[in-house]
CSV table of C-alpha atoms in Angstrom, one decimal:
chain,number,residue,atom,x,y,z
G,1,UNK,CA,-19.5,5.1,3.5
G,2,UNK,CA,-21.4,4.5,0.3
G,3,UNK,CA,-18.7,2.1,-0.9
G,4,UNK,CA,-18.9,0.1,2.3
G,5,UNK,CA,-22.7,-0.1,1.9
G,6,UNK,CA,-22.3,-1.6,-1.6
G,7,UNK,CA,-19.6,-4.0,-0.5
G,8,UNK,CA,-21.9,-5.3,2.3
G,9,UNK,CA,-24.8,-5.5,-0.1
G,10,UNK,CA,-22.7,-7.4,-2.6
G,11,UNK,CA,-21.6,-9.9,0.0
G,12,UNK,CA,-25.2,-10.4,1.2
G,13,UNK,CA,-26.4,-10.9,-2.4
G,14,UNK,CA,-23.6,-13.4,-2.9
G,15,UNK,CA,-24.6,-15.5,0.1
G,16,UNK,CA,-28.3,-15.1,-0.9
G,17,UNK,CA,-27.6,-16.7,-4.2
G,18,UNK,CA,-25.6,-19.7,-2.8
G,19,UNK,CA,-27.4,-22.8,-1.7
G,20,UNK,CA,-26.9,-23.9,1.9
G,21,UNK,CA,-26.4,-27.7,2.0
G,22,UNK,CA,-26.1,-27.8,5.8
G,23,UNK,CA,-23.5,-30.6,5.6
G,24,UNK,CA,-22.8,-32.4,8.8
G,25,UNK,CA,-20.2,-35.2,8.8
G,26,UNK,CA,-21.3,-38.4,10.5
G,27,UNK,CA,-18.5,-40.3,12.3
G,28,UNK,CA,-17.9,-43.9,11.4
G,29,UNK,CA,-14.5,-44.5,13.1
G,30,UNK,CA,-11.7,-42.4,14.5
G,31,UNK,CA,-10.6,-41.4,11.0
G,32,UNK,CA,-13.7,-42.0,8.8
G,33,UNK,CA,-16.8,-40.0,8.2
G,34,UNK,CA,-19.7,-39.7,5.7
G,35,UNK,CA,-22.2,-37.1,4.6
G,36,UNK,CA,-25.8,-38.4,4.4
G,37,UNK,CA,-27.7,-37.5,1.2
G,38,UNK,CA,-31.4,-37.0,1.3
G,39,UNK,CA,-33.5,-39.9,0.2
G,40,UNK,CA,-35.2,-37.9,-2.5
G,41,UNK,CA,-35.0,-37.2,-6.2
G,42,UNK,CA,-33.2,-34.1,-7.5
G,43,UNK,CA,-35.0,-30.9,-6.7
G,44,UNK,CA,-34.4,-27.2,-6.3
G,45,UNK,CA,-35.2,-27.6,-2.6
G,46,UNK,CA,-32.5,-30.2,-1.9
G,47,UNK,CA,-29.9,-28.7,-4.2
G,48,UNK,CA,-29.2,-32.1,-5.7
G,49,UNK,CA,-27.9,-33.5,-2.4
G,50,UNK,CA,-29.3,-37.0,-2.7
G,51,UNK,CA,-26.2,-39.2,-2.5
G,52,UNK,CA,-23.7,-40.0,0.3
G,53,UNK,CA,-20.1,-38.9,0.1
G,54,UNK,CA,-17.4,-40.0,2.5
G,55,UNK,CA,-13.9,-39.2,3.6
G,56,UNK,CA,-11.0,-40.9,5.3
G,57,UNK,CA,-8.3,-39.0,7.3
G,58,UNK,CA,-4.8,-40.4,6.8
G,59,UNK,CA,-1.5,-39.5,8.4
G,60,UNK,CA,-0.9,-36.5,6.1
G,61,UNK,CA,-4.0,-36.0,4.0
G,62,UNK,CA,-7.7,-36.7,3.3
G,63,UNK,CA,-9.1,-39.2,0.8
G,64,UNK,CA,-12.6,-38.2,-0.5
G,65,UNK,CA,-15.0,-40.8,-1.9
G,66,UNK,CA,-17.3,-39.1,-4.4
G,67,UNK,CA,-17.8,-35.3,-4.7
G,68,UNK,CA,-21.6,-34.8,-4.8
G,69,UNK,CA,-23.9,-33.1,-7.3
G,70,UNK,CA,-22.5,-29.6,-7.7
G,71,UNK,CA,-19.4,-27.5,-7.3
G,72,UNK,CA,-21.2,-25.6,-4.5
G,73,UNK,CA,-21.8,-28.9,-2.7
G,74,UNK,CA,-18.1,-29.8,-3.0
G,75,UNK,CA,-17.0,-26.3,-1.7
G,76,UNK,CA,-19.2,-26.6,1.3
G,77,UNK,CA,-18.0,-30.2,1.8
G,78,UNK,CA,-14.4,-28.9,2.0
G,79,UNK,CA,-15.4,-26.4,4.7
G,80,UNK,CA,-17.2,-29.1,6.7
G,81,UNK,CA,-14.1,-31.3,6.5
G,82,UNK,CA,-11.9,-28.5,7.7
G,83,UNK,CA,-14.0,-28.4,10.9
G,84,UNK,CA,-12.8,-32.0,11.5
G,85,UNK,CA,-9.2,-31.9,10.3
G,86,UNK,CA,-6.7,-29.3,8.9
G,87,UNK,CA,-5.2,-31.9,6.7
G,88,UNK,CA,-5.6,-31.3,2.9
G,89,UNK,CA,-7.8,-33.3,0.6
G,90,UNK,CA,-5.3,-34.8,-1.7
G,91,UNK,CA,-7.1,-37.7,-3.3
G,92,UNK,CA,-10.6,-38.1,-4.8
G,93,UNK,CA,-12.2,-41.3,-5.9
G,94,UNK,CA,-15.3,-41.4,-8.3
G,95,UNK,CA,-17.2,-44.6,-7.7
G,96,UNK,CA,-19.2,-44.4,-10.9
G,97,UNK,CA,-20.5,-42.0,-13.5
G,98,UNK,CA,-23.9,-40.8,-12.1
G,99,UNK,CA,-24.1,-37.0,-11.6
G,100,UNK,CA,-24.9,-37.1,-7.9
G,101,UNK,CA,-21.5,-38.6,-7.3
G,102,UNK,CA,-19.1,-36.6,-9.5
G,103,UNK,CA,-20.4,-33.2,-10.4
G,104,UNK,CA,-18.4,-31.7,-7.5
G,105,UNK,CA,-15.1,-32.7,-9.2
G,106,UNK,CA,-14.5,-29.2,-10.5
G,107,UNK,CA,-13.8,-28.1,-6.9
G,108,UNK,CA,-10.9,-30.6,-6.9
G,109,UNK,CA,-9.5,-30.1,-10.4
G,110,UNK,CA,-5.9,-29.7,-9.1
G,111,UNK,CA,-6.2,-33.0,-7.2
G,112,UNK,CA,-5.7,-36.6,-8.3
G,113,UNK,CA,-9.2,-37.8,-9.2
G,114,UNK,CA,-9.4,-41.6,-9.5
G,115,UNK,CA,-11.9,-43.7,-11.4
G,116,UNK,CA,-12.2,-46.7,-13.7
G,117,UNK,CA,-11.6,-46.2,-17.4
G,118,UNK,CA,-15.3,-46.7,-18.2
G,119,UNK,CA,-16.3,-44.1,-15.6
G,120,UNK,CA,-13.7,-41.6,-16.9
G,121,UNK,CA,-15.0,-42.0,-20.5
G,122,UNK,CA,-18.6,-41.7,-19.5
G,123,UNK,CA,-17.9,-38.5,-17.5
G,124,UNK,CA,-15.8,-37.0,-20.3
G,125,UNK,CA,-18.5,-37.8,-22.9
G,126,UNK,CA,-21.7,-37.0,-21.0
G,127,UNK,CA,-20.7,-34.8,-18.1
G,128,UNK,CA,-21.9,-31.6,-19.8
G,129,UNK,CA,-25.2,-33.2,-20.6
G,130,UNK,CA,-25.7,-34.2,-17.0
G,131,UNK,CA,-25.0,-30.6,-15.9
G,132,UNK,CA,-27.5,-29.2,-18.5
G,133,UNK,CA,-30.2,-31.6,-17.2
G,134,UNK,CA,-29.6,-30.8,-13.6
G,135,UNK,CA,-29.5,-27.0,-14.1
G,136,UNK,CA,-33.2,-27.3,-15.2
G,137,UNK,CA,-34.1,-29.2,-12.1
G,138,UNK,CA,-31.8,-28.0,-9.3
G,139,UNK,CA,-31.3,-24.5,-10.7
G,140,UNK,CA,-29.3,-22.1,-8.5
G,141,UNK,CA,-27.3,-24.7,-6.6
G,142,UNK,CA,-25.7,-25.7,-9.9
G,143,UNK,CA,-24.1,-22.3,-10.5
G,144,UNK,CA,-20.4,-22.6,-11.3
G,145,UNK,CA,-20.6,-26.4,-11.8
G,146,UNK,CA,-18.4,-27.5,-14.7
G,147,UNK,CA,-17.5,-30.9,-16.0
G,148,UNK,CA,-14.2,-32.2,-14.6
G,149,UNK,CA,-13.2,-35.8,-15.6
G,150,UNK,CA,-11.1,-38.1,-13.5
G,151,UNK,CA,-7.4,-37.8,-14.3
G,152,UNK,CA,-6.1,-41.1,-12.9
G,153,UNK,CA,-7.3,-44.5,-14.0
G,154,UNK,CA,-7.9,-47.1,-11.3
G,155,UNK,CA,-7.1,-50.7,-12.4
G,156,UNK,CA,-5.3,-52.3,-9.5
G,157,UNK,CA,-6.8,-54.4,-6.6
G,158,UNK,CA,-5.3,-52.1,-4.0
G,159,UNK,CA,-4.4,-48.4,-3.9
G,160,UNK,CA,-1.8,-46.8,-1.7
G,161,UNK,CA,-2.6,-43.2,-1.1
G,162,UNK,CA,0.1,-41.5,1.1
G,163,UNK,CA,0.8,-44.8,2.8
G,164,UNK,CA,-2.9,-45.5,3.4
G,165,UNK,CA,-4.1,-48.7,1.6
G,166,UNK,CA,-7.6,-49.4,0.3
G,167,UNK,CA,-8.9,-52.5,-1.4
G,168,UNK,CA,-10.5,-51.6,-4.8
G,169,UNK,CA,-13.2,-54.0,-5.9
G,170,UNK,CA,-14.6,-53.8,-9.4
G,171,UNK,CA,-18.2,-54.6,-9.9
G,172,UNK,CA,-21.0,-53.9,-12.3
G,173,UNK,CA,-24.8,-54.0,-12.2
G,174,UNK,CA,-25.9,-50.6,-11.1
G,175,UNK,CA,-23.8,-49.3,-14.0
G,176,UNK,CA,-21.2,-51.0,-16.2
G,177,UNK,CA,-18.5,-50.0,-13.7
G,178,UNK,CA,-19.2,-49.7,-10.0
G,179,UNK,CA,-16.2,-49.3,-7.7
G,180,UNK,CA,-16.4,-50.5,-4.1
G,181,UNK,CA,-13.7,-49.6,-1.6
G,182,UNK,CA,-12.8,-51.7,1.5
G,183,UNK,CA,-10.8,-50.2,4.3
G,184,UNK,CA,-9.2,-53.1,6.1
G,185,UNK,CA,-7.8,-50.7,8.8
G,186,UNK,CA,-11.3,-49.8,10.0
G,187,UNK,CA,-13.2,-52.7,8.4
G,188,UNK,CA,-15.5,-50.2,6.6
G,189,UNK,CA,-17.0,-51.1,3.2
G,190,UNK,CA,-17.9,-48.2,0.9
G,191,UNK,CA,-20.3,-49.7,-1.6
G,192,UNK,CA,-21.6,-46.5,-3.4
G,193,UNK,CA,-24.7,-47.2,-5.4
G,194,UNK,CA,-24.4,-51.0,-5.4
G,195,UNK,CA,-26.4,-50.6,-2.2
G,196,UNK,CA,-29.4,-48.4,-1.4
G,197,UNK,CA,-30.3,-48.8,2.2
G,198,UNK,CA,-34.1,-48.6,2.8
G,199,UNK,CA,-34.4,-46.6,-0.4
G,200,UNK,CA,-35.7,-47.9,-3.7
G,201,UNK,CA,-33.0,-48.8,-6.2
G,202,UNK,CA,-32.3,-46.5,-9.2
G,203,UNK,CA,-31.9,-48.5,-12.4
G,204,UNK,CA,-31.3,-46.1,-15.4
G,205,UNK,CA,-28.1,-48.0,-16.5
G,206,UNK,CA,-28.7,-51.2,-14.7
G,207,UNK,CA,-28.2,-54.8,-15.6
G,208,UNK,CA,-30.3,-56.6,-13.0
G,209,UNK,CA,-28.7,-60.1,-13.3
G,210,UNK,CA,-25.2,-58.6,-13.0
G,211,UNK,CA,-26.2,-56.5,-10.1
G,212,UNK,CA,-27.6,-59.4,-8.1
G,213,UNK,CA,-24.4,-61.4,-8.9
G,214,UNK,CA,-22.3,-58.5,-7.6
G,215,UNK,CA,-24.3,-58.2,-4.4
G,216,UNK,CA,-23.9,-62.0,-3.7
G,217,UNK,CA,-20.1,-61.5,-3.9
G,218,UNK,CA,-20.4,-58.4,-1.7
G,219,UNK,CA,-22.2,-60.4,1.0
G,220,UNK,CA,-19.2,-62.6,1.5
G,221,UNK,CA,-17.1,-59.6,2.7
G,222,UNK,CA,-16.8,-59.5,6.5
G,223,UNK,CA,-17.2,-55.8,7.2
G,224,UNK,CA,-18.1,-53.9,10.4
G,225,UNK,CA,-19.8,-51.0,8.7
G,226,UNK,CA,-21.3,-50.6,5.3
G,227,UNK,CA,-21.6,-47.1,3.8
G,228,UNK,CA,-24.2,-47.2,0.9
G,229,UNK,CA,-24.5,-44.7,-1.9
G,230,UNK,CA,-28.0,-43.8,-0.7
G,231,UNK,CA,-29.5,-44.3,2.8
G,232,UNK,CA,-27.9,-44.6,6.2
G,233,UNK,CA,-24.7,-46.6,7.1
G,234,UNK,CA,-25.3,-50.0,8.5
G,235,UNK,CA,-23.6,-52.6,10.7
G,236,UNK,CA,-25.5,-55.6,9.3
G,237,UNK,CA,-25.8,-57.6,6.1
G,238,UNK,CA,-29.5,-56.7,5.9
G,239,UNK,CA,-29.1,-53.9,3.3
G,240,UNK,CA,-27.4,-56.4,0.9
G,241,UNK,CA,-30.1,-59.0,1.5
G,242,UNK,CA,-32.9,-56.5,1.0
G,243,UNK,CA,-31.3,-55.2,-2.2
G,244,UNK,CA,-31.1,-58.7,-3.6
G,245,UNK,CA,-34.8,-59.3,-2.7
G,246,UNK,CA,-35.8,-55.9,-4.3
G,247,UNK,CA,-33.9,-56.7,-7.5
G,248,UNK,CA,-35.3,-60.3,-7.7
G,249,UNK,CA,-38.8,-58.9,-7.2
G,250,UNK,CA,-38.2,-56.3,-9.9
G,251,UNK,CA,-36.9,-58.8,-12.4
G,252,UNK,CA,-39.6,-61.4,-11.7
G,253,UNK,CA,-42.2,-58.7,-12.2
G,254,UNK,CA,-40.8,-57.9,-15.6
G,255,UNK,CA,-40.3,-61.5,-16.8
G,256,UNK,CA,-43.7,-62.7,-15.6
G,257,UNK,CA,-45.4,-59.6,-16.9
G,258,UNK,CA,-43.9,-60.0,-20.4
G,259,UNK,CA,-44.5,-63.8,-20.5
G,260,UNK,CA,-48.1,-63.2,-19.6
G,261,UNK,CA,-48.6,-60.5,-22.1
G,262,UNK,CA,-49.0,-57.7,-19.6
G,263,UNK,CA,-48.3,-54.1,-20.5
G,264,UNK,CA,-46.4,-51.7,-18.3
G,265,UNK,CA,-49.4,-50.4,-16.5
G,266,UNK,CA,-50.7,-53.9,-15.7
G,267,UNK,CA,-47.4,-54.8,-14.2
G,268,UNK,CA,-47.4,-51.7,-12.1
G,269,UNK,CA,-50.9,-52.6,-10.8
G,270,UNK,CA,-49.7,-55.9,-9.4
G,271,UNK,CA,-49.4,-56.3,-5.6
G,272,UNK,CA,-46.0,-55.5,-4.0
G,273,UNK,CA,-44.6,-57.1,-0.8
G,274,UNK,CA,-44.8,-54.7,2.1
G,275,UNK,CA,-41.1,-55.0,2.9
G,276,UNK,CA,-40.3,-53.7,-0.6
G,277,UNK,CA,-43.0,-51.0,-1.0
G,278,UNK,CA,-41.9,-49.5,2.3
G,279,UNK,CA,-38.6,-48.3,0.8
G,280,UNK,CA,-38.4,-44.5,0.4
G,281,UNK,CA,-39.0,-43.4,-3.2
G,282,UNK,CA,-40.5,-46.8,-4.0
G,283,UNK,CA,-43.4,-45.6,-6.2
G,284,UNK,CA,-41.2,-43.2,-8.3
G,285,UNK,CA,-38.3,-45.6,-8.7
G,286,UNK,CA,-40.3,-48.8,-9.3
G,287,UNK,CA,-42.4,-47.1,-12.0
G,288,UNK,CA,-39.2,-45.6,-13.6
G,289,UNK,CA,-37.6,-49.0,-13.5
G,290,UNK,CA,-40.5,-50.9,-15.1
G,291,UNK,CA,-40.9,-48.2,-17.8
G,292,UNK,CA,-37.1,-48.1,-18.5
G,293,UNK,CA,-36.5,-51.9,-18.4
G,294,UNK,CA,-39.7,-53.2,-20.0
G,295,UNK,CA,-38.5,-52.9,-23.6
G,296,UNK,CA,-35.3,-55.0,-22.9
G,297,UNK,CA,-37.3,-57.7,-21.2
G,298,UNK,CA,-40.0,-57.7,-23.8
G,299,UNK,CA,-37.4,-58.2,-26.5
G,300,UNK,CA,-35.8,-61.1,-24.6
G,301,UNK,CA,-38.7,-62.9,-23.1
G,302,UNK,CA,-41.8,-62.2,-25.3
G,303,UNK,CA,-40.3,-64.1,-28.2
G,304,UNK,CA,-39.5,-67.0,-25.8
G,305,UNK,CA,-43.0,-67.2,-24.4
G,306,UNK,CA,-44.5,-67.2,-27.8
G,307,UNK,CA,-42.6,-70.2,-29.2
């Protein structure tokens, strides 16, 4: 009886120490779903669940697009997918190297994990550092999370996974390598972090001009549903237009600020259009972007304006 008590106690302690992500798949089509990440920054309260992940059910298997921010997230994602289909997850695609999109890889270490060469290198070199940083912020939800780099390089325009074909589009701007997937069968476009829908854009590794250029190309694709990296899925082109407007405003703020000799705080005090400042996380991300990008723009445009 005493042994049974300790077994029950151990199980209760185990579950008490695991973070509950409450993952609920949102249906996009007969075979396509996504998990909506909170429009927040990393915190202990959200367990790092701030980005969208998605999955496609094929004839014999499941294709997973991004793995979330921890091993615990990925394990719970597996269980949530099992409630939809009993087909195994065979293929994983990492869209880029930011931690909210790949730190669940370790739960799929025996699977084929696809990514661009750049993304593979970045994860291999900096994955452990990302984990260390997130452990300090997210804490217990990160337990058991280990770095697992992609093991298959994506470099073709299409990929055939178990007879299911996806177009692979290679962009940059949000990072130096942003993979977008287009499913012609369902007409669903998975943009990852090239698009933030109604959420302020994150720019820690961004090239604004390249990002705008990528979005203009993206706008030419005739999709039925767009699944962004952050924010809700959309059936319109508005998220792309709004992201272009946001980035153009951000860049103009930086260029004009530098040319007029403004410092970071003076730029941040300038008025912002209502349609932009209404984005979730605007104050935090806009301030972070100005602080992060100001030195690059100062180096480029201050010398020009003073000649």
